[in-house]
Amino acid sequence: MDLKLLFITLLGIICCSSAQQEGNECIKANALSCGECIQVGAKCGWCTDTEFLKQGEPTSARCDELESLRKRGCATAKIENPHGSQRILKNKAVTNRKKGAEKLRPEDITQIQPQKLSLNLRSGEPQNIKLKFKRAEDYPIDLYYLMDLSYSMKDDLENVKNLGTSLMKEMSKITSDFRIGFGSFVEKTVMPYISTTPAKLLNPCTGDQNCTSPFSYKNVLKLTSNGEQFNSLVGKQQISGNLDSPEGGFDAIMQVAVCGEHIGWRNVTRLMVFSTDAGFHFAGDGKLGGIVLPNDGKCHLENNMYTMSHYYDYPSIAHLVQKLSENNIQTIFAVTEEFQPVYKELKNLIPKSAVGTLSANSSNVINLIVDAYNSLSSEVILENSKLPEGVTITYQSRCKNGVVNEGENGRKCSNISIGDEVSFNINITAQGCPKQVKPESIKIKPLGFTEEVEILLNFICECECHKHGIKNSDMCHNGNGTFECGACRCNKGRVGRQCECRKDEVSTEDLDKNCRKDNGTDICSNNGECVCGTCECKKRDNPEERYSGKFCECDNFNCDRSNNKLCGGHGRCECRVCICDANYTGSACDCSLDASTCLASNKQICNGRGICECGTCRCTDPKFQGPTCEICPTCPGVCTEHKECVQCRAFGTGEKKDTCERDCSYFNLIKVKDRDKLPQPVQAFPLMHCKERDANDCWFYYTYAVNNTEKEVHVVEALAASYDPFNDVCLVFGLALLLIWKLLMIIHDRREFAKFEKEKMNAKWDTGENPIYKSAVTTVINPKYEGK
């Protein structure tokens, strides 16, 4: 087998086995009572039938998945499977109010629905609740202006002195119920003036500047609807100073958040504008002034002054986030361009906050506040209080224009205008039961709003049948346990299915004899443990596999297999023997008694040429094959029947070339180079050799065979391969053309030669001598020669 295929197969087996083991958490939990069982998960049920357990099965075998319990013979009416539920306790409709309509008290305006629910939670079963939020028109607003009065903010103070009436006028376009307050801050008085003189503390400014002494935080004006009063009191404020750049604004923010009565916060939209041109001190910086106690997050205002700045350190950012969220305060940081990056990072840590760029003299503060308010109020973010142990919550939001968000984004909706309505689907799920089984409550609220939804949580930790338990029942060995939900819940110190043993006598030699089938076998067949003289069979890694029997000698996984399936997938394994389903037989239930799969197209069993065995035809006529003995590869006419399809698929020609893909995809086509490569007949399956002529009088060769149910055609890839010189018209035609060409060439050559000879004979040559010709022969006479 290919190594890659083997690896994939093994991986699939491992994954499947792992999924089985992880899947049935009910059995693995080893629950000894119905209450323990239903806490495992929503899939688990408990069978209360007293006759349900087989010999050797422990009490925990009553806890299983619902479908598995039914398969094992437990009637649906005997299965304990409680479900969670919910009840709405307060469901006041959201307010449909128009600006200019009859004025309502803030507590009479509703923006979130429902307001209170009660949930009964079953472990692992989520309860879905739907919340509706609608942003009310003309909703009241409280705005508290918290300003840095260090010397660098001198020119800003001049512009803020007239802020009250101007801001009241601008905010009247948004709401008819607007209140404004004012507070200021500088720095802790012990820092950085530890070594300064008292005179310097009274007037920290240089030169002839008249400044007030430094302070940590002062509540100048409680929230009021009187803009003139705001202008008057702010106009009396004086600038102060300190020596380092960061300011003590975090102390001031903490007091504004927690001193609700002093500030005058109502249960409406709460805005705090934090105006500065400097950075901030935070937790740990107090050590520079000898302050080591962490901020306690409580109100310490006396005569509207923060009196514990010398005693408590600055709060941390996380502490501020907590208090601002608890008190539903939305923060607007109005800071100069220089410190924009710092406060934008801070904004990312504080939900429902915004940052605006303050001009050098705060002249743009009104536009900044209005823009920031519109930005904050157009987004709804849900948050929940601390969840009880084992409880989880998920959100899904359905916002404007059909936008759906999930995960962390499921908590919020953006770009909400006044009068828009959005909804949230919330799933609350419990895993198990709390250690102290008592009702709990959580609260869900939109950040920056005072309204909230209260949800009471009740946990289903016991079955209904638990209420009808019989204490000290005779069914539990002389009253040694409580008989409930079809089983005994043993008293302390007792064990066994019927609580028949004390813990100190669970295993003795005499009792162990009762757990042996005979003297030569292991205790409980080595598949269990002897408890009180009775075998309790051990559990397998795969919870679907079980041992059973008086001596744990049986199991439900060691039966015959077919196609790698236990009992062929058509039966169940009981004590190592397959109990087959209806219409199946055989040791592995792999033999079907249904003959419908053997019916041929003529409605005869196996076409009248075979026998139906286990739902499959065994053809008795050797010439016929196929699932219903209807295929005869060697019968006359087979070649002609498949000729057109072979021709169109192999060569793209023939009558079916236009419908080839539709009509001729019923066989696998394999091309070979020549006729010697065509498969030869074997005994395994019949094979037919075919030789057919195409429209051009050329031959093509192929074989047709049926291998089990697969039809295979091997075809020679070229029409001109392996020709027969006597019968192949293509070859004869080619030779004839060649001979004709050769004959023509011979005639042509002879004519040309005869023409040449004729011209040579008719040529007339000149016989004159060449004047410069000299003979190559020279005659010399010997002077001594005398003629003798």
PDB file of C-alpha atoms in Angstrom, residues 93-99 101-102 104 108-111 113 132 134-137 419-421:
ATOM      1  CA  ALA A  93     -41.805  48.508  26.807  1.00  0.00           C
ATOM      2  CA  VAL A  94     -39.165  50.912  25.520  1.00  0.00           C
ATOM      3  CA  THR A  95     -40.225  54.554  25.507  1.00  0.00           C
ATOM      4  CA  ASN A  96     -41.497  56.070  22.257  1.00  0.00           C
ATOM      5  CA  ARG A  97     -41.062  59.727  23.096  1.00  0.00           C
ATOM      6  CA  LYS A  98     -40.725  62.734  20.830  1.00  0.00           C
ATOM      7  CA  LYS A  99     -38.962  65.983  21.677  1.00  0.00           C
ATOM      8  CA  ALA A 101     -43.864  65.909  24.190  1.00  0.00           C
ATOM      9  CA  GLU A 102     -44.961  65.697  27.794  1.00  0.00           C
ATOM     10  CA  LEU A 104     -41.116  62.519  31.776  1.00  0.00           C
ATOM     11  CA  ASP A 108     -39.998  56.771  33.704  1.00  0.00           C
ATOM     12  CA  ILE A 109     -37.929  56.554  30.500  1.00  0.00           C
ATOM     13  CA  THR A 110     -37.072  53.024  29.318  1.00  0.00           C
ATOM     14  CA  GLN A 111     -34.430  52.296  26.682  1.00  0.00           C
ATOM     15  CA  GLN A 113     -36.290  45.691  27.403  1.00  0.00           C
ATOM     16  CA  LYS A 132     -34.043  45.233  22.773  1.00  0.00           C
ATOM     17  CA  LYS A 134     -33.952  51.920  21.669  1.00  0.00           C
ATOM     18  CA  ARG A 135     -32.225  55.270  22.017  1.00  0.00           C
ATOM     19  CA  ALA A 136     -34.815  57.621  23.482  1.00  0.00           C
ATOM     20  CA  GLU A 137     -35.314  61.120  22.141  1.00  0.00           C
ATOM     21  CA  GLY A 419     -35.168  56.612  17.794  1.00  0.00           C
ATOM     22  CA  ASP A 420     -33.235  53.667  16.296  1.00  0.00           C
ATOM     23  CA  GLU A 421     -33.915  50.199  17.719  1.00  0.00           C
TER      24      GLU A 421
END
